[in-house]
Structures are given as structure tokens and as C-alpha cells.
Amino acid sequence: VQLLESGGGSVQSGGSLRLSCATSEYTFTNDYYLGWFRQRSGNWREPVAIIDHKGIIRYADFVKGRFTLSKDIAKNTLDLQMSSLKPEDTAMYYCAADWERMTMNPVRTPEIGYWGQGTQVTVSS
């Protein structure tokens, strides 16, 4: 499973960014769970938003109403639209793929099998 993130960068507080994760058609059309996770400096990697094999999307409480997860079937990409960004959103953002091991429970994050290289998001105040 290959995952390639893009779209990170630097933005001021209140701004927006769109992250994209490119993967294969196989990963997209089989029963993989896909998601975005982030790791802030000095913290554990934590789930941001995931979509399961049935298309159900779950968000972390700290991004609800600000971030939107979507799948672009034509491009085989998993996109994360981030709005109203805050300095505390500064982190390395990772795309991930797995099956039922992918949950919103951060304790289970280390169990996830497939990761992209990550893309840095920096939000300045």
C-alpha cells in the first residue's frame, strides 16, 4: 500500500489548507479504512479523521466543524480540507490505511499498518 501526501505548508491563524493523499485504485476500492493522523511536537500521533469501508466518517472532537474529509474517486485521493486553522493544529500530518485496526482511539494508532511520509502544517498566530 502506497500513500503519498501533499498540500502541507504554512498559514496564518484562521486560514485554510487542503491536504491530499494519493493512493492506488486497489486501496481505494477494497475494504480499507483510510484516515488522516497528526503528530504535534512532543506528542503521540493522534487520529484526526477516518473513513471506514462503509463510507462512515469520524472526526476528532478538536477538528469537528473545521475539517472535512472526502474521497475523490476519480483521482484516488483522500482529501482533508482544513479551515479556521489554529496554531495548535501545527503538526506533521500523516495519511494512513488499514482495516478494522484503524479507529479514533489514539491508543490503537501504533497498530496501524500503512503510513505515508507525512506533510508539515504550520499555523502561525
Coordinates of C-alpha atoms in Angstrom, one line a residue:
V1 CA 0.0 0.0 0.0
Q2 CA 1.5 3.3 -1.1
L3 CA 0.3 6.6 0.4
L4 CA 1.7 10.0 -0.8
E5 CA 0.7 13.1 1.0
S6 CA 0.7 16.7 -0.4
G7 CA -0.7 20.1 0.4
G8 CA 1.0 21.0 3.6
G9 CA 2.5 24.4 4.2
S10 CA 2.5 27.5 6.4
V11 CA -0.6 29.6 7.0
Q12 CA -1.8 32.2 9.4
S13 CA -4.3 31.5 12.2
G14 CA -7.8 31.4 10.7
G15 CA -6.6 30.3 7.3
S16 CA -7.2 27.2 5.3
L17 CA -5.2 24.3 3.7
R18 CA -6.2 21.3 1.8
L19 CA -4.2 18.1 2.2
S20 CA -4.3 15.3 -0.3
C21 CA -3.3 11.6 0.0
A22 CA -2.8 9.8 -3.3
T23 CA -3.1 6.0 -3.3
S24 CA -3.8 3.2 -5.6
E25 CA -7.2 2.3 -7.1
Y26 CA -6.9 -1.1 -5.3
T27 CA -6.5 0.6 -1.9
F28 CA -9.4 2.9 -2.7
T29 CA -11.9 0.3 -3.9
N30 CA -11.2 -2.5 -1.4
D31 CA -12.3 -2.6 2.2
Y32 CA -9.5 -0.4 3.5
Y33 CA -10.1 2.2 6.2
L34 CA -8.4 5.4 5.3
G35 CA -7.5 8.3 7.5
W36 CA -5.5 11.4 8.5
F37 CA -3.5 11.5 11.7
R38 CA -1.2 14.1 13.1
Q39 CA 1.7 14.3 15.4
R40 CA 2.5 17.5 17.2
S41 CA 5.9 18.2 18.6
G42 CA 6.4 16.2 21.8
N43 CA 3.1 14.3 21.4
W44 CA 1.9 10.9 20.3
R45 CA 0.4 10.5 16.9
E46 CA -3.3 11.0 17.0
P47 CA -6.3 10.4 14.7
V48 CA -7.8 13.5 13.0
A49 CA -10.4 11.9 10.7
I50 CA -11.1 8.5 9.3
I51 CA -13.4 6.9 6.8
D52 CA -14.3 3.2 7.1
H53 CA -15.1 0.7 4.4
K54 CA -18.8 1.7 4.5
G55 CA -18.0 5.3 4.0
I56 CA -18.7 6.4 7.5
I57 CA -16.6 9.4 8.5
R58 CA -15.5 10.1 12.1
Y59 CA -13.7 13.2 13.3
A60 CA -11.7 14.0 16.4
D61 CA -13.5 16.5 18.6
F62 CA -10.8 19.1 18.2
V63 CA -11.5 19.4 14.4
K64 CA -15.3 19.0 14.2
G65 CA -16.8 21.8 12.2
R66 CA -13.4 22.9 10.9
F67 CA -12.1 20.0 8.9
T68 CA -13.8 18.0 6.2
L69 CA -12.7 14.6 5.0
S70 CA -13.5 13.4 1.5
K71 CA -12.6 10.8 -1.1
D72 CA -12.1 11.7 -4.7
I73 CA -12.9 8.5 -6.5
A74 CA -11.8 9.8 -9.9
K75 CA -8.3 10.7 -8.6
N76 CA -8.0 8.0 -5.9
T77 CA -7.2 10.6 -3.3
L78 CA -8.2 11.1 0.3
D79 CA -8.5 14.8 0.9
L80 CA -8.7 16.8 4.1
Q81 CA -10.0 20.3 3.9
M82 CA -8.8 22.3 6.9
S83 CA -10.4 25.6 7.7
S84 CA -10.3 28.0 10.7
L85 CA -6.8 26.7 11.4
K86 CA -5.3 27.4 14.8
P87 CA -1.7 27.4 16.0
E88 CA -2.4 24.2 17.9
D89 CA -3.1 22.5 14.6
T90 CA 0.6 22.8 13.8
A91 CA 1.8 19.2 13.3
M92 CA 3.1 16.7 10.8
Y93 CA 0.0 15.2 9.2
Y94 CA 0.1 11.6 8.0
C95 CA -2.2 9.6 5.7
A96 CA -2.9 6.0 6.8
A97 CA -4.6 2.9 5.6
D98 CA -5.6 -0.3 7.4
W99 CA -8.7 -2.3 8.2
E100 CA -10.6 -2.5 11.5
R101 CA -7.5 -1.7 13.5
M102 CA -8.0 2.0 12.4
T103 CA -10.1 3.6 15.0
M104 CA -10.5 7.0 16.6
N105 CA -8.9 5.6 19.8
P106 CA -5.4 7.1 19.8
V107 CA -4.1 4.2 21.9
R108 CA -4.6 1.9 18.9
T109 CA -2.8 4.3 16.5
P110 CA 0.5 2.3 16.7
E111 CA -1.3 -0.8 15.4
I112 CA -2.0 0.8 12.0
G113 CA -0.1 -0.9 9.3
Y114 CA 0.4 1.6 6.4
W115 CA 1.6 5.2 6.6
G116 CA 2.6 7.9 4.2
Q117 CA 5.7 10.0 4.8
G118 CA 3.8 12.9 6.2
T119 CA 3.4 16.6 5.3
Q120 CA 4.1 19.5 7.6
V121 CA 1.4 22.0 8.5
T122 CA 2.4 25.1 10.4
V123 CA -0.1 27.7 11.6
S124 CA 1.2 31.0 12.9
S125 CA -0.7 33.3 15.3

